[in-house]
Coordinates of C-alpha atoms and ligand atoms in Angstrom, one line a residue:
X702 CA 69.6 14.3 -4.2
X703 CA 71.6 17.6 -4.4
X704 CA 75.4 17.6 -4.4
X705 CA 76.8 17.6 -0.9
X706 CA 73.8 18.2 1.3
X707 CA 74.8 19.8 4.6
X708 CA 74.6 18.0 7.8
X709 CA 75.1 17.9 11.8
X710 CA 76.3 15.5 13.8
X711 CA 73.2 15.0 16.5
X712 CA 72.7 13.6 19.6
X713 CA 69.6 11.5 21.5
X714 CA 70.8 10.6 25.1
X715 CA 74.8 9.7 24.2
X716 CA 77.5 11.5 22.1
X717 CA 78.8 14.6 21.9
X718 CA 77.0 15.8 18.8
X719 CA 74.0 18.5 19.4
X720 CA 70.5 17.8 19.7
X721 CA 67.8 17.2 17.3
X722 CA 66.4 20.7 17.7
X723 CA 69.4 22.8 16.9
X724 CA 69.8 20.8 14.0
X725 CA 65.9 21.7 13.2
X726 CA 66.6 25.5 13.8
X727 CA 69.6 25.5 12.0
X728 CA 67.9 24.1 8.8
X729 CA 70.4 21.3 8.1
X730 CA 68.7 19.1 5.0
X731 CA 70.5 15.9 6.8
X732 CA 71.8 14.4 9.9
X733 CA 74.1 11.3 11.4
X734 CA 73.2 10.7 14.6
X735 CA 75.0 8.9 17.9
X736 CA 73.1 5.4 18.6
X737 CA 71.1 6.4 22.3
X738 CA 71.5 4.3 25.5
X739 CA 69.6 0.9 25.1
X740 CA 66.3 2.1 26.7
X741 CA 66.3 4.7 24.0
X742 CA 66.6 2.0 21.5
X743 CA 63.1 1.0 21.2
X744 CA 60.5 0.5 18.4
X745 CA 58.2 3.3 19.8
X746 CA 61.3 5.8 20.2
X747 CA 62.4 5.0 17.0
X748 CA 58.8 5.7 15.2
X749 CA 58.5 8.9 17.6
X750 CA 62.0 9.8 16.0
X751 CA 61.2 8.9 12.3
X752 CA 58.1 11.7 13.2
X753 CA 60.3 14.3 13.8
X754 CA 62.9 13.7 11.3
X755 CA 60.0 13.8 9.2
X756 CA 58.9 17.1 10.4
X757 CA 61.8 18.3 9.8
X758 CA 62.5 17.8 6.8
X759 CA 65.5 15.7 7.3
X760 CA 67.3 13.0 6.6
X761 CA 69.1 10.0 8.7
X762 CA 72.2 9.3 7.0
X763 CA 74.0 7.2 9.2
X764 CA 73.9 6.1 13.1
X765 CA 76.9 5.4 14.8
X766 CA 77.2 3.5 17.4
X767 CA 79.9 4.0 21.0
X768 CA 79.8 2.0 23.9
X769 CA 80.0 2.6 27.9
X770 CA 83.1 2.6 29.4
X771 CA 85.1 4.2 26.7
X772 CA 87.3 7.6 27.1
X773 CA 88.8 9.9 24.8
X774 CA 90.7 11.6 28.0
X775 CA 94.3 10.8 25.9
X776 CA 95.7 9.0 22.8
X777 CA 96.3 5.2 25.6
X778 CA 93.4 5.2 26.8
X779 CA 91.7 5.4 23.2
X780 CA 93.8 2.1 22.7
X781 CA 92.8 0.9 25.7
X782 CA 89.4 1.4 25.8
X783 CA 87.9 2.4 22.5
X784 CA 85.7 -0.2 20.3
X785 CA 85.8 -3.4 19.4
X786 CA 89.7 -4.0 19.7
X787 CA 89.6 -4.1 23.3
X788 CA 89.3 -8.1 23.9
X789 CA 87.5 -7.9 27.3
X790 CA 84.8 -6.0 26.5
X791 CA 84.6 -7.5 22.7
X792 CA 81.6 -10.1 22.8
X793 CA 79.8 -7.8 24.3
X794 CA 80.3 -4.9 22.3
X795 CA 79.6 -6.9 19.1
X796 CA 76.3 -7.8 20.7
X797 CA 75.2 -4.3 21.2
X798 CA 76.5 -2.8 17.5
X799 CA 74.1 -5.7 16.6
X800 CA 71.2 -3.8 18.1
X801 CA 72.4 -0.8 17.2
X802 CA 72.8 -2.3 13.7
X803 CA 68.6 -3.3 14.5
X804 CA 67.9 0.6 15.7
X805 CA 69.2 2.0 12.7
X806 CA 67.1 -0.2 10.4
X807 CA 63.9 1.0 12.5
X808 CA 65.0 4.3 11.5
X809 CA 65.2 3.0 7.4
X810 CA 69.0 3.5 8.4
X811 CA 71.6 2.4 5.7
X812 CA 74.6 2.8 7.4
X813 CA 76.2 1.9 10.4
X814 CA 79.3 3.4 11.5
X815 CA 82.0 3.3 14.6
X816 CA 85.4 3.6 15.7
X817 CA 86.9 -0.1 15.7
X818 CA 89.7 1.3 18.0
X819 CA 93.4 1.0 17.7
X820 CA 94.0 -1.7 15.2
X821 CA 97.0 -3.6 15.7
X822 CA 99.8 -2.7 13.6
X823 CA 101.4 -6.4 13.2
X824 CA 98.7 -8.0 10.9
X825 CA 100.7 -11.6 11.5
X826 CA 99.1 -11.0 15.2
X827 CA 96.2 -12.7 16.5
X828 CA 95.2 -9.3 18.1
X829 CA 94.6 -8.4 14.3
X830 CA 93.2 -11.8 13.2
X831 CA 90.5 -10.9 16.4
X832 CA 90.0 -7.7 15.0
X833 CA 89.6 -8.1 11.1
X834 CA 87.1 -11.8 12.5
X835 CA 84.3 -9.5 14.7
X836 CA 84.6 -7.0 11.6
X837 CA 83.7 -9.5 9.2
X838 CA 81.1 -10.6 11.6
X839 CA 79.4 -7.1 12.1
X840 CA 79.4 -6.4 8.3
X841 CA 77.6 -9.4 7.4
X842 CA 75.1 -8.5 10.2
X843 CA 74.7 -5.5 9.0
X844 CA 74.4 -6.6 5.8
X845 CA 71.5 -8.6 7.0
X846 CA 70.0 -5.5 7.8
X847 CA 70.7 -3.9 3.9
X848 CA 73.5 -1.9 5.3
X849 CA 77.3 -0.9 5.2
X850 CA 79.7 -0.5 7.7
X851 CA 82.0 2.6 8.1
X852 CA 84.7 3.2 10.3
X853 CA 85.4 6.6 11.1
X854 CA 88.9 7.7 10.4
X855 CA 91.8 8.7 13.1
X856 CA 93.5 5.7 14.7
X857 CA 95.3 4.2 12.0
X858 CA 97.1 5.9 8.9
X859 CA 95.3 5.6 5.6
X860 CA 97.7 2.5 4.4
X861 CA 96.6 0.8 7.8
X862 CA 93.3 1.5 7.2
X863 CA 93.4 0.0 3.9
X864 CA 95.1 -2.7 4.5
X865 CA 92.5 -3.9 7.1
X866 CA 89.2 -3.4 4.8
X867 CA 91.2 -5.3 2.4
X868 CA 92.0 -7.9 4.8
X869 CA 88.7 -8.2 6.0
X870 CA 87.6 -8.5 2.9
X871 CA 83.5 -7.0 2.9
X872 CA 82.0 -5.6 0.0
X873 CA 79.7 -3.6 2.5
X874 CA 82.7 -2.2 4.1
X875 CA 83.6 1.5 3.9
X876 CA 85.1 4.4 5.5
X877 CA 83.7 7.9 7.5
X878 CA 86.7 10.3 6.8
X879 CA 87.2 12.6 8.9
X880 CA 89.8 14.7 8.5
X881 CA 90.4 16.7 11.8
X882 CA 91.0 13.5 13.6
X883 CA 93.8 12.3 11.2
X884 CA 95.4 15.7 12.4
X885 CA 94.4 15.0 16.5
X886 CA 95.7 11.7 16.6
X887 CA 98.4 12.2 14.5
X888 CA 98.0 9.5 11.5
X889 CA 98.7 11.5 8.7
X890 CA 98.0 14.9 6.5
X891 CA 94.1 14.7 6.0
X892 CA 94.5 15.6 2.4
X893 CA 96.8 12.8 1.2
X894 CA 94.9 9.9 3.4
X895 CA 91.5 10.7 1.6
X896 CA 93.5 10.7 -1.9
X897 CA 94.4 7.1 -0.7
X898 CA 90.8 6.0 0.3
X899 CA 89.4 7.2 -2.3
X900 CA 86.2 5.8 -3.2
X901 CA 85.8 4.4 -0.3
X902 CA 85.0 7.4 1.3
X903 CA 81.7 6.7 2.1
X904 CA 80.4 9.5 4.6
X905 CA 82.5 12.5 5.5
X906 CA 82.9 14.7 8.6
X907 CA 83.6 18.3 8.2
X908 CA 85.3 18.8 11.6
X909 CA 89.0 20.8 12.0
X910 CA 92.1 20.5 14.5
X911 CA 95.4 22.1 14.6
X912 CA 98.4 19.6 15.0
X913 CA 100.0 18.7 18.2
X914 CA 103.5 19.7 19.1
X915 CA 104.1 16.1 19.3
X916 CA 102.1 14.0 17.0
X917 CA 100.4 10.9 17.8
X918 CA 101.9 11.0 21.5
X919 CA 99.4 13.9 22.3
X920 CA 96.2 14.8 21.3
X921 CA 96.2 17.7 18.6
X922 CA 93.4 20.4 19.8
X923 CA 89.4 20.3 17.8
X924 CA 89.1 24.0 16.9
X925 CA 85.8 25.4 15.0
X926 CA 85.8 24.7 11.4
X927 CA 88.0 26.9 8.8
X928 CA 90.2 28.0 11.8
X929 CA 92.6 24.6 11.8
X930 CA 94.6 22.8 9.6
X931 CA 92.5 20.9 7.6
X932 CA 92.3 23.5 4.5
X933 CA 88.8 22.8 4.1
X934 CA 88.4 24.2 0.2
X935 CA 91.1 21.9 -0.7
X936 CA 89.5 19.1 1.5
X937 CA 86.2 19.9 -0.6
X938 CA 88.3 20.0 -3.6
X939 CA 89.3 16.7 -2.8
X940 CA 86.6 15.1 -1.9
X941 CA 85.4 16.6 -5.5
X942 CA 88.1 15.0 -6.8
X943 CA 87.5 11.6 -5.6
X944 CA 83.9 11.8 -7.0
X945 CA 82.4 12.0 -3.3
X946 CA 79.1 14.2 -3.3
X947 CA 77.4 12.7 -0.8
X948 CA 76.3 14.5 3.1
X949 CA 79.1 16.7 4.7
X950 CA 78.3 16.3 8.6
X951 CA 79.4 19.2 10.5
X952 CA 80.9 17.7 13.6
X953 CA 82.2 20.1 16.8
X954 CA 82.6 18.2 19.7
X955 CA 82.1 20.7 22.7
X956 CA 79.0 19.8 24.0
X957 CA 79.6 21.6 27.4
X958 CA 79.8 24.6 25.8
X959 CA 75.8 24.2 23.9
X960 CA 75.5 28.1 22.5
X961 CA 79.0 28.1 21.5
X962 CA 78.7 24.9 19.8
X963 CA 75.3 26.2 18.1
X964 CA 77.0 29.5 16.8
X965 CA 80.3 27.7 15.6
X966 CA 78.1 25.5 13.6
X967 CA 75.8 28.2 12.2
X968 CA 79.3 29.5 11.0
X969 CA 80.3 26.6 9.8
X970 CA 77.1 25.7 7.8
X971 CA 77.7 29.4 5.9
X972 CA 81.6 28.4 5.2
X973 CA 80.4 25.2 3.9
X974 CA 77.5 27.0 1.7
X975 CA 80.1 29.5 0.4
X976 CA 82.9 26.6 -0.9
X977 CA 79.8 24.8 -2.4
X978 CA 78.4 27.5 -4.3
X979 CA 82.1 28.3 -5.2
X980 CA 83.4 24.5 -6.3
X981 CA 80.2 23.1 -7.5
X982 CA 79.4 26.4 -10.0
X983 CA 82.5 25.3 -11.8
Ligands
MG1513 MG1 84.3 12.3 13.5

């Protein structure tokens, strides 16, 4: 496969990413994609998928899943309501990643990704124990399935997140950085977190913010990429430097805004295709 392959973060019937046909007009080589509702999840909708991906020309790198009832609105309700940390809604989340886990293999899907959520910060907790158990759990699903688990960067700092992978202790256990939402929730500089992750960066988002006035207490704002505060030649740099070459997913979450979104990713794509040409001539 060629060094970092472009990509779009897409959408079926849930998500925020954009749908399968921009990502067909804009000529991306790969996509992730957000798992669909349940009655999307079905064998026939997954072959009628595979057909178009096909088509297309592109490839399914990864299929995250998300789960009703959870809101973004600000940094407590994340914590609140937000992945598989939430103890109420935790059996039954874990269920569902399951068949989303299932999906993804009907698509010959190798990775699985979410966000766990605010992970607890005292790992002597039982909150954490809770948390590091259903992880374990879901990655040896998953592995059933001959896939890894990532989980998407932005709750917890890089040490946090390390800690906890180690804790849990799964070789099929990695990480989707993404750096804009280090800078949104306020967990670190983008930069130094992926030096400490490291290898395992498994799947990256290209996505950019610009840092709140009061970080971590408010959300930082998700502008179009190359116009925050990521620095994205130094993040490709870095991600160069960790010996990562694999997709990088163009993510702009502003689905209510469709030709915008379209026209900041076409920019995007040509930004990306610049840096490339630029770092990987070298
Ligand atoms: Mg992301």
């Amino acid at each position: 496969m060629e060094k970092w392959p472009v990509g779009v973060f897409t959408s079926v019937d849930a998500g925020l990413g954009v749908h399968l046909d921009v990502a067909h007009e804009l000529g991306v080589p790969t996509i992730q994609i957000h798992a669909p509702h349940q009655e999307t999840r079905t064998e026939e909708k997954a072959l009628a998928f595979l057909k178009r991906i096909d088509g297309y020309g592109i490839k399914l790198t990864a299929v995250f899943g998300g789960f009703a009832g959870e809101s973004y609105a600000d940094i407590p309700t994340v914590e609140e309501t937000v992945g598989l940390v939430p103890a109420n809604t935790r059996d039954e989340r874990l269920h569902e990643m399951k068949e989303i886990s299932d999906f993804a293999r009907k698509l010959n899907c190798d990775v699985v990704a979410l966000h766990l959520g605010f992970v607890s910060h005292d790992v002597e907790s039982a909150e954490y124990q809770q948390t590091v158990d259903v992880t374990r759990e879901l990655c040896e699903y998953v592995r059933s399935n001959g896939q890894n688990l990532h989980l998407e960067t932005g709750q917890e700092s890089a040490d946090s997140l390390i800690q906890f992978i180690t804790d849990t202790a799964c070789d099929n256990l990695f990480v989707n950085f993404d750096p804009a939402n280090m800078i949104l929730y306020g967990t670190g500089e983008p930069i130094e977190a992926l030096l400490k992750i490291g290898n395992r960066v498994r799947s990256v988002h290209c996505k950019d913010a610009k840092w709140a006035d009061a970080p971590g207490v408010e959300w930082g704002s998700e502008v179009a990429l190359g116009q925050g505060d990521v620095n994205l030649k130094k993040y490709l740099e870095t991600l160069q430097h960790i010996g990562y070459f694999g997709p990088l997913t163009i993510e702009r979450e502003i689905p209510q805004e469709p030709e915008r979104q379209k026209v900041e990713i076409k920019h995007a794509l040509d930004l990306l295709e610049q840096l490339k040409q630029e770092l990987l001539a070298v």
